[in-house]
């Protein structure tokens, strides 16, 4: 057990899988109490049970304002305050050309990846103002910095949340709320095959474009999310931190 987040309370969205799961475990290991939010209630329960008493599973669809308000109320009931929000929940459409992406797919990725982040931040800011500050970390993507073909709608969602991060870093600075984002490169999670698409050999082709020679692992992202939420990052706000083995250089 570490103490880098001792006495802090964190909400992690989409914490039932992949990066969010790793972030929830890492925060709890460093002394935080963690609200494990996921639209998949069973996944949230599994992760919270594995963490133990310092985690609370909460069913929450981040596209729904009411769900988020309920989740913040449940976090306050369980742990008394909210210091950290990690906007991690995200979805993508299958890698395919512009003209093959349906309006329903476009609406879905924007609802979860952009509206969900916006509503999540609105849900916690009043609490953070009450306690004199906080940290918001949003999972963006290298897709929002160095976009490549086949993921046009998804890439646009990540550009949007990078911009939102910078806007709110300035707007919420007087409240002592720091707002940063992480831009992971392709990461080994259940979402990865959808990003890469069905063509054979995509994984190896992608790895060849990463100077450090591998995909990201969820723990690479969790360790960066830990740093950004910790006291060590006290003078960082508005940063989009690439965790990409040099891919965006
Ligand atoms: N995997 C990658 O290659 C990669 C790279 C860069 C950025 N990202 C981003 O990282 C974040 C996490 O992705 P991951 O790869 O860990 O994916 P994942 O599919 O393993 O986990 C995402 C979790 O979010 C949950 N979720 C989906 N919609 C939700 C909603 N409406 N409300 C609440 N929870 C919801 C899912 O149930 C799932 O548990 C996403 O924002 C994704 O865009 C992923």
PDB file of C-alpha atoms and ligand atoms in Angstrom:
ATOM      1  CA  UNK A   1       0.000   0.000   0.000  1.00  0.00           C
ATOM      2  CA  UNK A   2       1.239   3.465  -0.917  1.00  0.00           C
ATOM      3  CA  UNK A   3      -0.010   6.809   0.316  1.00  0.00           C
ATOM      4  CA  UNK A   4       0.092   9.052  -2.740  1.00  0.00           C
ATOM      5  CA  UNK A   5      -3.710   9.411  -2.707  1.00  0.00           C
ATOM      6  CA  UNK A   6      -4.258   8.964   1.035  1.00  0.00           C
ATOM      7  CA  UNK A   7      -7.653  10.336   2.189  1.00  0.00           C
ATOM      8  CA  UNK A   8      -8.728  11.115  -1.399  1.00  0.00           C
ATOM      9  CA  UNK A   9     -12.001   9.971  -2.946  1.00  0.00           C
ATOM     10  CA  UNK A  10     -12.006   9.187  -6.671  1.00  0.00           C
ATOM     11  CA  UNK A  11     -14.754   8.452  -9.170  1.00  0.00           C
ATOM     12  CA  UNK A  12     -13.587   6.359 -12.147  1.00  0.00           C
ATOM     13  CA  UNK A  13     -16.039   5.911 -15.034  1.00  0.00           C
ATOM     14  CA  UNK A  14     -15.905   2.782 -17.187  1.00  0.00           C
ATOM     15  CA  UNK A  15     -13.926   1.141 -14.379  1.00  0.00           C
ATOM     16  CA  UNK A  16     -15.305  -2.334 -15.073  1.00  0.00           C
ATOM     17  CA  UNK A  17     -12.691  -3.143 -17.730  1.00  0.00           C
ATOM     18  CA  UNK A  18      -9.374  -2.220 -19.326  1.00  0.00           C
ATOM     19  CA  UNK A  19      -7.714   1.040 -18.309  1.00  0.00           C
ATOM     20  CA  UNK A  20     -10.466   2.077 -15.902  1.00  0.00           C
ATOM     21  CA  UNK A  21     -10.072  -1.172 -13.975  1.00  0.00           C
ATOM     22  CA  UNK A  22      -6.291  -0.642 -13.737  1.00  0.00           C
ATOM     23  CA  UNK A  23      -6.799   2.970 -12.618  1.00  0.00           C
ATOM     24  CA  UNK A  24      -9.296   1.918  -9.906  1.00  0.00           C
ATOM     25  CA  UNK A  25      -6.861  -0.698  -8.538  1.00  0.00           C
ATOM     26  CA  UNK A  26      -3.890   1.690  -8.678  1.00  0.00           C
ATOM     27  CA  UNK A  27      -5.746   4.514  -6.913  1.00  0.00           C
ATOM     28  CA  UNK A  28      -6.961   2.152  -4.177  1.00  0.00           C
ATOM     29  CA  UNK A  29      -3.424   0.778  -3.751  1.00  0.00           C
ATOM     30  CA  UNK A  30      -2.287   4.358  -3.101  1.00  0.00           C
ATOM     31  CA  UNK A  31      -4.861   4.926  -0.377  1.00  0.00           C
ATOM     32  CA  UNK A  32      -7.838   6.390  -2.252  1.00  0.00           C
ATOM     33  CA  UNK A  33     -11.428   5.362  -1.812  1.00  0.00           C
ATOM     34  CA  UNK A  34     -12.790   4.569  -5.279  1.00  0.00           C
ATOM     35  CA  UNK A  35     -16.280   4.727  -6.771  1.00  0.00           C
ATOM     36  CA  UNK A  36     -16.207   2.110  -9.534  1.00  0.00           C
ATOM     37  CA  UNK A  37     -18.706   3.290 -12.163  1.00  0.00           C
ATOM     38  CA  UNK A  38     -19.726   1.274 -15.197  1.00  0.00           C
ATOM     39  CA  UNK A  39     -22.781   0.838 -17.392  1.00  0.00           C
ATOM     40  CA  UNK A  40     -22.060  -2.873 -17.002  1.00  0.00           C
ATOM     41  CA  UNK A  41     -23.141  -3.352 -13.394  1.00  0.00           C
ATOM     42  CA  UNK A  42     -21.664  -6.835 -13.047  1.00  0.00           C
ATOM     43  CA  UNK A  43     -18.278  -5.613 -14.242  1.00  0.00           C
ATOM     44  CA  UNK A  44     -18.351  -2.774 -11.700  1.00  0.00           C
ATOM     45  CA  UNK A  45     -19.228  -5.260  -8.960  1.00  0.00           C
ATOM     46  CA  UNK A  46     -16.427  -7.619  -9.973  1.00  0.00           C
ATOM     47  CA  UNK A  47     -13.788  -4.872  -9.899  1.00  0.00           C
ATOM     48  CA  UNK A  48     -15.031  -3.333  -6.631  1.00  0.00           C
ATOM     49  CA  UNK A  49     -15.102  -6.758  -4.956  1.00  0.00           C
ATOM     50  CA  UNK A  50     -11.519  -7.424  -6.043  1.00  0.00           C
ATOM     51  CA  UNK A  51     -10.416  -4.106  -4.502  1.00  0.00           C
ATOM     52  CA  UNK A  52     -12.343  -4.604  -1.248  1.00  0.00           C
ATOM     53  CA  UNK A  53     -13.696  -2.178   1.340  1.00  0.00           C
ATOM     54  CA  UNK A  54     -12.158   0.912  -0.276  1.00  0.00           C
ATOM     55  CA  UNK A  55     -14.256   0.516  -3.425  1.00  0.00           C
ATOM     56  CA  UNK A  56     -17.971   0.942  -4.128  1.00  0.00           C
ATOM     57  CA  UNK A  57     -19.561  -0.402  -7.321  1.00  0.00           C
ATOM     58  CA  UNK A  58     -22.048   1.994  -8.926  1.00  0.00           C
ATOM     59  CA  UNK A  59     -24.100   1.287 -12.056  1.00  0.00           C
ATOM     60  CA  UNK A  60     -23.936   4.404 -14.227  1.00  0.00           C
ATOM     61  CA  UNK A  61     -24.419   5.237 -17.884  1.00  0.00           C
ATOM     62  CA  UNK A  62     -22.355   8.404 -18.405  1.00  0.00           C
ATOM     63  CA  UNK A  63     -24.639   9.562 -21.216  1.00  0.00           C
ATOM     64  CA  UNK A  64     -27.415  10.076 -18.641  1.00  0.00           C
ATOM     65  CA  UNK A  65     -27.427  13.129 -16.462  1.00  0.00           C
ATOM     66  CA  UNK A  66     -29.625  11.457 -13.809  1.00  0.00           C
ATOM     67  CA  UNK A  67     -27.319   8.434 -13.579  1.00  0.00           C
ATOM     68  CA  UNK A  68     -24.319  10.684 -12.942  1.00  0.00           C
ATOM     69  CA  UNK A  69     -26.144  12.706 -10.281  1.00  0.00           C
ATOM     70  CA  UNK A  70     -27.151   9.455  -8.580  1.00  0.00           C
ATOM     71  CA  UNK A  71     -23.561   8.170  -8.801  1.00  0.00           C
ATOM     72  CA  UNK A  72     -22.155  11.317  -7.185  1.00  0.00           C
ATOM     73  CA  UNK A  73     -24.800  11.086  -4.428  1.00  0.00           C
ATOM     74  CA  UNK A  74     -23.884   7.416  -3.847  1.00  0.00           C
ATOM     75  CA  UNK A  75     -20.167   8.319  -3.703  1.00  0.00           C
ATOM     76  CA  UNK A  76     -20.866  11.040  -1.126  1.00  0.00           C
ATOM     77  CA  UNK A  77     -22.944   8.584   0.907  1.00  0.00           C
ATOM     78  CA  UNK A  78     -20.194   5.943   0.822  1.00  0.00           C
ATOM     79  CA  UNK A  79     -17.093   8.127   1.182  1.00  0.00           C
ATOM     80  CA  UNK A  80     -18.180  11.697   2.070  1.00  0.00           C
ATOM     81  CA  UNK A  81     -16.496  13.761  -0.679  1.00  0.00           C
ATOM     82  CA  UNK A  82     -15.203  13.783  -4.252  1.00  0.00           C
ATOM     83  CA  UNK A  83     -11.593  14.831  -4.939  1.00  0.00           C
ATOM     84  CA  UNK A  84     -10.829  13.155  -8.269  1.00  0.00           C
ATOM     85  CA  UNK A  85     -12.862  12.324 -11.375  1.00  0.00           C
ATOM     86  CA  UNK A  86     -11.406  10.086 -14.074  1.00  0.00           C
ATOM     87  CA  UNK A  87     -13.470  10.287 -17.270  1.00  0.00           C
ATOM     88  CA  UNK A  88     -12.409   6.966 -18.709  1.00  0.00           C
ATOM     89  CA  UNK A  89     -15.610   5.391 -20.153  1.00  0.00           C
ATOM     90  CA  UNK A  90     -15.398   5.320 -23.921  1.00  0.00           C
ATOM     91  CA  UNK A  91     -16.531   3.425 -26.999  1.00  0.00           C
ATOM     92  CA  UNK A  92     -15.544   3.334 -30.657  1.00  0.00           C
ATOM     93  CA  UNK A  93     -16.958   2.311 -34.006  1.00  0.00           C
ATOM     94  CA  UNK A  94     -15.234  -0.387 -36.027  1.00  0.00           C
ATOM     95  CA  UNK A  95     -12.292   0.884 -38.080  1.00  0.00           C
ATOM     96  CA  UNK A  96     -13.859   1.665 -41.498  1.00  0.00           C
ATOM     97  CA  UNK A  97     -14.056   4.391 -44.165  1.00  0.00           C
ATOM     98  CA  UNK A  98     -15.960   7.662 -43.675  1.00  0.00           C
ATOM     99  CA  UNK A  99     -18.902   6.721 -45.914  1.00  0.00           C
ATOM    100  CA  UNK A 100     -19.528   3.460 -44.040  1.00  0.00           C
ATOM    101  CA  UNK A 101     -20.007   5.090 -40.638  1.00  0.00           C
ATOM    102  CA  UNK A 102     -23.709   5.371 -39.825  1.00  0.00           C
ATOM    103  CA  UNK A 103     -25.376   8.317 -38.144  1.00  0.00           C
ATOM    104  CA  UNK A 104     -26.291   6.045 -35.218  1.00  0.00           C
ATOM    105  CA  UNK A 105     -22.614   5.107 -34.765  1.00  0.00           C
ATOM    106  CA  UNK A 106     -21.592   8.768 -34.896  1.00  0.00           C
ATOM    107  CA  UNK A 107     -24.236   9.694 -32.300  1.00  0.00           C
ATOM    108  CA  UNK A 108     -23.197   6.838 -30.020  1.00  0.00           C
ATOM    109  CA  UNK A 109     -19.462   7.660 -29.916  1.00  0.00           C
ATOM    110  CA  UNK A 110     -20.179  11.346 -29.363  1.00  0.00           C
ATOM    111  CA  UNK A 111     -22.751  10.569 -26.631  1.00  0.00           C
ATOM    112  CA  UNK A 112     -20.359   8.428 -24.581  1.00  0.00           C
ATOM    113  CA  UNK A 113     -16.976  10.000 -25.382  1.00  0.00           C
ATOM    114  CA  UNK A 114     -17.927  13.698 -25.402  1.00  0.00           C
ATOM    115  CA  UNK A 115     -21.319  14.236 -23.758  1.00  0.00           C
ATOM    116  CA  UNK A 116     -20.426  11.670 -21.075  1.00  0.00           C
ATOM    117  CA  UNK A 117     -17.259  13.606 -20.200  1.00  0.00           C
ATOM    118  CA  UNK A 118     -19.076  16.945 -20.190  1.00  0.00           C
ATOM    119  CA  UNK A 119     -21.882  15.646 -17.946  1.00  0.00           C
ATOM    120  CA  UNK A 120     -19.411  13.868 -15.665  1.00  0.00           C
ATOM    121  CA  UNK A 121     -17.528  17.103 -15.070  1.00  0.00           C
ATOM    122  CA  UNK A 122     -20.760  19.035 -14.460  1.00  0.00           C
ATOM    123  CA  UNK A 123     -21.782  16.415 -11.889  1.00  0.00           C
ATOM    124  CA  UNK A 124     -18.616  16.742  -9.746  1.00  0.00           C
ATOM    125  CA  UNK A 125     -17.646  20.416  -9.984  1.00  0.00           C
ATOM    126  CA  UNK A 126     -20.165  21.635  -7.344  1.00  0.00           C
ATOM    127  CA  UNK A 127     -18.720  19.103  -4.867  1.00  0.00           C
ATOM    128  CA  UNK A 128     -15.138  20.064  -5.675  1.00  0.00           C
ATOM    129  CA  UNK A 129     -15.992  23.740  -5.220  1.00  0.00           C
ATOM    130  CA  UNK A 130     -17.412  22.953  -1.769  1.00  0.00           C
ATOM    131  CA  UNK A 131     -14.186  21.277  -0.629  1.00  0.00           C
ATOM    132  CA  UNK A 132     -11.839  23.813  -2.228  1.00  0.00           C
ATOM    133  CA  UNK A 133     -10.534  21.983  -5.295  1.00  0.00           C
ATOM    134  CA  UNK A 134     -10.012  18.741  -7.136  1.00  0.00           C
ATOM    135  CA  UNK A 135      -8.521  16.972 -10.129  1.00  0.00           C
ATOM    136  CA  UNK A 136     -10.208  15.877 -13.332  1.00  0.00           C
ATOM    137  CA  UNK A 137      -8.383  13.441 -15.621  1.00  0.00           C
ATOM    138  CA  UNK A 138      -9.955  12.556 -18.966  1.00  0.00           C
ATOM    139  CA  UNK A 139      -8.776   9.683 -21.146  1.00  0.00           C
ATOM    140  CA  UNK A 140      -8.285  11.221 -24.568  1.00  0.00           C
ATOM    141  CA  UNK A 141      -6.185   9.532 -27.237  1.00  0.00           C
ATOM    142  CA  UNK A 142      -3.304   9.875 -29.640  1.00  0.00           C
ATOM    143  CA  UNK A 143      -6.237   9.617 -32.104  1.00  0.00           C
ATOM    144  CA  UNK A 144      -7.020  13.208 -31.168  1.00  0.00           C
ATOM    145  CA  UNK A 145      -3.442  14.373 -31.768  1.00  0.00           C
ATOM    146  CA  UNK A 146      -2.217  12.323 -34.729  1.00  0.00           C
ATOM    147  CA  UNK A 147      -5.404  10.992 -36.351  1.00  0.00           C
ATOM    148  CA  UNK A 148      -5.233   8.200 -38.898  1.00  0.00           C
ATOM    149  CA  UNK A 149      -7.800   6.909 -41.434  1.00  0.00           C
ATOM    150  CA  UNK A 150     -10.684   4.609 -40.516  1.00  0.00           C
ATOM    151  CA  UNK A 151     -11.671   6.111 -37.169  1.00  0.00           C
ATOM    152  CA  UNK A 152     -12.967   9.513 -38.278  1.00  0.00           C
ATOM    153  CA  UNK A 153     -15.877   9.882 -35.843  1.00  0.00           C
ATOM    154  CA  UNK A 154     -13.953   8.367 -32.914  1.00  0.00           C
ATOM    155  CA  UNK A 155     -10.909  10.562 -33.600  1.00  0.00           C
ATOM    156  CA  UNK A 156     -13.142  13.646 -33.617  1.00  0.00           C
ATOM    157  CA  UNK A 157     -14.508  12.761 -30.151  1.00  0.00           C
ATOM    158  CA  UNK A 158     -10.979  12.689 -28.747  1.00  0.00           C
ATOM    159  CA  UNK A 159     -10.103  16.033 -30.371  1.00  0.00           C
ATOM    160  CA  UNK A 160     -13.228  17.415 -28.699  1.00  0.00           C
ATOM    161  CA  UNK A 161     -12.305  16.238 -25.196  1.00  0.00           C
ATOM    162  CA  UNK A 162      -8.743  17.508 -25.567  1.00  0.00           C
ATOM    163  CA  UNK A 163     -10.197  20.927 -26.335  1.00  0.00           C
ATOM    164  CA  UNK A 164     -12.655  20.643 -23.431  1.00  0.00           C
ATOM    165  CA  UNK A 165      -9.728  19.789 -21.149  1.00  0.00           C
ATOM    166  CA  UNK A 166      -7.846  22.940 -22.086  1.00  0.00           C
ATOM    167  CA  UNK A 167     -10.957  25.131 -21.884  1.00  0.00           C
ATOM    168  CA  UNK A 168     -11.905  23.895 -18.427  1.00  0.00           C
ATOM    169  CA  UNK A 169      -8.312  23.980 -17.150  1.00  0.00           C
ATOM    170  CA  UNK A 170      -8.497  27.739 -17.536  1.00  0.00           C
ATOM    171  CA  UNK A 171     -12.162  28.145 -16.559  1.00  0.00           C
ATOM    172  CA  UNK A 172     -11.884  26.047 -13.382  1.00  0.00           C
ATOM    173  CA  UNK A 173      -8.417  27.204 -12.293  1.00  0.00           C
ATOM    174  CA  UNK A 174      -9.887  29.861  -9.939  1.00  0.00           C
ATOM    175  CA  UNK A 175     -11.664  26.967  -8.162  1.00  0.00           C
ATOM    176  CA  UNK A 176      -8.311  25.132  -7.753  1.00  0.00           C
ATOM    177  CA  UNK A 177      -9.625  22.327  -9.941  1.00  0.00           C
ATOM    178  CA  UNK A 178      -6.878  20.952 -12.205  1.00  0.00           C
ATOM    179  CA  UNK A 179      -8.019  19.468 -15.521  1.00  0.00           C
ATOM    180  CA  UNK A 180      -5.709  17.226 -17.569  1.00  0.00           C
ATOM    181  CA  UNK A 181      -6.033  14.496 -20.175  1.00  0.00           C
ATOM    182  CA  UNK A 182      -4.057  11.408 -21.079  1.00  0.00           C
ATOM    183  CA  UNK A 183      -3.535  10.469 -24.719  1.00  0.00           C
ATOM    184  CA  UNK A 184      -2.786   6.740 -24.838  1.00  0.00           C
ATOM    185  CA  UNK A 185      -1.549   5.008 -27.955  1.00  0.00           C
ATOM    186  CA  UNK A 186      -3.267   1.691 -28.911  1.00  0.00           C
ATOM    187  CA  UNK A 187      -3.560  -0.191 -25.624  1.00  0.00           C
ATOM    188  CA  UNK A 188      -4.055  -3.890 -24.976  1.00  0.00           C
ATOM    189  CA  UNK A 189      -7.671  -3.859 -23.696  1.00  0.00           C
ATOM    190  CA  UNK A 190     -10.922  -5.519 -24.843  1.00  0.00           C
ATOM    191  CA  UNK A 191     -11.568  -2.423 -27.027  1.00  0.00           C
ATOM    192  CA  UNK A 192      -8.376  -2.846 -29.085  1.00  0.00           C
ATOM    193  CA  UNK A 193      -9.617  -5.250 -31.823  1.00  0.00           C
ATOM    194  CA  UNK A 194     -12.375  -2.755 -32.744  1.00  0.00           C
ATOM    195  CA  UNK A 195      -9.771  -0.011 -33.237  1.00  0.00           C
ATOM    196  CA  UNK A 196      -7.481  -2.169 -35.333  1.00  0.00           C
ATOM    197  CA  UNK A 197     -10.234  -3.531 -37.598  1.00  0.00           C
ATOM    198  CA  UNK A 198     -10.567  -7.007 -39.104  1.00  0.00           C
ATOM    199  CA  UNK A 199      -7.653  -7.007 -41.615  1.00  0.00           C
ATOM    200  CA  UNK A 200      -4.943  -9.553 -40.684  1.00  0.00           C
ATOM    201  CA  UNK A 201      -1.569  -8.355 -39.361  1.00  0.00           C
ATOM    202  CA  UNK A 202      -2.869  -4.976 -38.110  1.00  0.00           C
ATOM    203  CA  UNK A 203      -1.409  -5.396 -34.632  1.00  0.00           C
ATOM    204  CA  UNK A 204       2.135  -6.058 -35.898  1.00  0.00           C
ATOM    205  CA  UNK A 205       1.864  -3.217 -38.426  1.00  0.00           C
ATOM    206  CA  UNK A 206       0.827  -0.839 -35.659  1.00  0.00           C
ATOM    207  CA  UNK A 207       3.607  -1.918 -33.292  1.00  0.00           C
ATOM    208  CA  UNK A 208       6.135  -1.174 -36.053  1.00  0.00           C
ATOM    209  CA  UNK A 209       5.072   2.521 -35.871  1.00  0.00           C
ATOM    210  CA  UNK A 210       5.769   2.852 -32.120  1.00  0.00           C
ATOM    211  CA  UNK A 211       9.414   3.856 -31.430  1.00  0.00           C
ATOM    212  CA  UNK A 212       9.502   1.971 -28.108  1.00  0.00           C
ATOM    213  CA  UNK A 213       8.301  -1.128 -29.965  1.00  0.00           C
ATOM    214  CA  UNK A 214       5.126  -2.227 -28.200  1.00  0.00           C
ATOM    215  CA  UNK A 215       1.494  -1.324 -27.555  1.00  0.00           C
ATOM    216  CA  UNK A 216       0.567   0.425 -24.305  1.00  0.00           C
ATOM    217  CA  UNK A 217      -0.611  -1.625 -21.339  1.00  0.00           C
ATOM    218  CA  UNK A 218      -3.415  -0.497 -19.021  1.00  0.00           C
ATOM    219  CA  UNK A 219      -0.881  -0.092 -16.214  1.00  0.00           C
ATOM    220  CA  UNK A 220       1.081   2.467 -18.285  1.00  0.00           C
ATOM    221  CA  UNK A 221      -2.068   4.588 -18.356  1.00  0.00           C
ATOM    222  CA  UNK A 222      -2.953   3.928 -14.692  1.00  0.00           C
ATOM    223  CA  UNK A 223       0.508   5.052 -13.535  1.00  0.00           C
ATOM    224  CA  UNK A 224       0.137   8.311 -15.470  1.00  0.00           C
ATOM    225  CA  UNK A 225      -3.388   8.817 -14.085  1.00  0.00           C
ATOM    226  CA  UNK A 226      -1.901   8.317 -10.612  1.00  0.00           C
ATOM    227  CA  UNK A 227       0.764  10.952 -11.194  1.00  0.00           C
ATOM    228  CA  UNK A 228      -1.753  13.471 -12.579  1.00  0.00           C
ATOM    229  CA  UNK A 229      -4.073  13.006  -9.586  1.00  0.00           C
ATOM    230  CA  UNK A 230      -1.267  13.212  -7.035  1.00  0.00           C
ATOM    231  CA  UNK A 231       0.376  16.126  -5.234  1.00  0.00           C
ATOM    232  CA  UNK A 232       3.436  15.683  -7.473  1.00  0.00           C
ATOM    233  CA  UNK A 233       1.390  17.096 -10.371  1.00  0.00           C
ATOM    234  CA  UNK A 234       0.154  20.113  -8.356  1.00  0.00           C
ATOM    235  CA  UNK A 235       1.271  22.684 -10.964  1.00  0.00           C
ATOM    236  CA  UNK A 236      -0.023  20.798 -14.030  1.00  0.00           C
ATOM    237  CA  UNK A 237      -3.288  21.783 -15.630  1.00  0.00           C
ATOM    238  CA  UNK A 238      -4.488  21.766 -19.242  1.00  0.00           C
ATOM    239  CA  UNK A 239      -1.879  19.160 -20.229  1.00  0.00           C
ATOM    240  CA  UNK A 240      -2.608  16.404 -22.733  1.00  0.00           C
ATOM    241  CA  UNK A 241      -0.069  13.784 -21.662  1.00  0.00           C
ATOM    242  CA  UNK A 242       0.921  11.400 -24.452  1.00  0.00           C
ATOM    243  CA  UNK A 243       1.538   7.859 -23.203  1.00  0.00           C
ATOM    244  CA  UNK A 244       2.558   6.457 -26.536  1.00  0.00           C
ATOM    245  CA  UNK A 245       6.120   5.134 -26.637  1.00  0.00           C
ATOM    246  CA  UNK A 246       7.032   8.019 -28.936  1.00  0.00           C
ATOM    247  CA  UNK A 247       4.333   7.382 -31.575  1.00  0.00           C
ATOM    248  CA  UNK A 248       3.294  11.060 -31.848  1.00  0.00           C
ATOM    249  CA  UNK A 249       6.819  12.403 -32.339  1.00  0.00           C
TER     250      UNK A 249
HETATM  251  N1  LIG B   1      -7.651   0.643 -25.943  1.00  0.00           N
HETATM  252  C1  LIG B   1      -7.064   1.568 -26.690  1.00  0.00           C
HETATM  253  O1  LIG B   1      -6.321   1.283 -27.622  1.00  0.00           O
HETATM  254  C2  LIG B   1      -7.293   3.029 -26.367  1.00  0.00           C
HETATM  255  C3  LIG B   1      -6.361   3.977 -26.853  1.00  0.00           C
HETATM  256  C4  LIG B   1      -6.562   5.324 -26.549  1.00  0.00           C
HETATM  257  C5  LIG B   1      -7.639   5.715 -25.771  1.00  0.00           C
HETATM  258  N2  LIG B   1      -8.532   4.759 -25.312  1.00  0.00           N
HETATM  259  C6  LIG B   1      -9.633   5.227 -24.457  1.00  0.00           C
HETATM  260  O2  LIG B   1      -9.470   4.643 -23.193  1.00  0.00           O
HETATM  261  C7  LIG B   1     -10.725   4.590 -22.499  1.00  0.00           C
HETATM  262  C8  LIG B   1     -10.915   3.208 -21.903  1.00  0.00           C
HETATM  263  O3  LIG B   1     -10.958   2.258 -22.939  1.00  0.00           O
HETATM  264  P1  LIG B   1     -10.512   0.727 -22.788  1.00  0.00           P
HETATM  265  O4  LIG B   1      -9.625   0.448 -23.942  1.00  0.00           O
HETATM  266  O5  LIG B   1     -10.059   0.465 -21.404  1.00  0.00           O
HETATM  267  O6  LIG B   1     -11.924   0.036 -23.117  1.00  0.00           O
HETATM  268  P2  LIG B   1     -12.779  -1.145 -22.424  1.00  0.00           P
HETATM  269  O7  LIG B   1     -13.841  -1.472 -23.408  1.00  0.00           O
HETATM  270  O8  LIG B   1     -11.873  -2.225 -21.914  1.00  0.00           O
HETATM  271  O9  LIG B   1     -13.431  -0.418 -21.153  1.00  0.00           O
HETATM  272  C9  LIG B   1     -14.379   0.602 -21.285  1.00  0.00           C
HETATM  273  C10 LIG B   1     -15.397   0.479 -20.173  1.00  0.00           C
HETATM  274  O10 LIG B   1     -16.330   1.567 -20.331  1.00  0.00           O
HETATM  275  C11 LIG B   1     -17.621   1.070 -20.079  1.00  0.00           C
HETATM  276  N3  LIG B   1     -18.619   1.932 -20.736  1.00  0.00           N
HETATM  277  C12 LIG B   1     -18.953   1.970 -22.057  1.00  0.00           C
HETATM  278  N4  LIG B   1     -19.953   2.844 -22.253  1.00  0.00           N
HETATM  279  C13 LIG B   1     -20.257   3.360 -21.039  1.00  0.00           C
HETATM  280  C14 LIG B   1     -21.231   4.285 -20.589  1.00  0.00           C
HETATM  281  N5  LIG B   1     -22.102   4.850 -21.448  1.00  0.00           N
HETATM  282  N6  LIG B   1     -21.269   4.596 -19.265  1.00  0.00           N
HETATM  283  C15 LIG B   1     -20.409   4.007 -18.393  1.00  0.00           C
HETATM  284  N7  LIG B   1     -19.495   3.098 -18.755  1.00  0.00           N
HETATM  285  C16 LIG B   1     -19.417   2.778 -20.064  1.00  0.00           C
HETATM  286  C17 LIG B   1     -17.628  -0.341 -20.634  1.00  0.00           C
HETATM  287  O11 LIG B   1     -18.681  -1.117 -20.067  1.00  0.00           O
HETATM  288  C18 LIG B   1     -16.228  -0.812 -20.244  1.00  0.00           C
HETATM  289  O12 LIG B   1     -16.241  -1.451 -18.973  1.00  0.00           O
HETATM  290  C19 LIG B   1     -11.770   4.992 -23.548  1.00  0.00           C
HETATM  291  O13 LIG B   1     -12.100   6.361 -23.365  1.00  0.00           O
HETATM  292  C20 LIG B   1     -11.028   4.811 -24.872  1.00  0.00           C
HETATM  293  O14 LIG B   1     -11.541   5.639 -25.892  1.00  0.00           O
HETATM  294  C21 LIG B   1      -8.369   3.435 -25.593  1.00  0.00           C
END
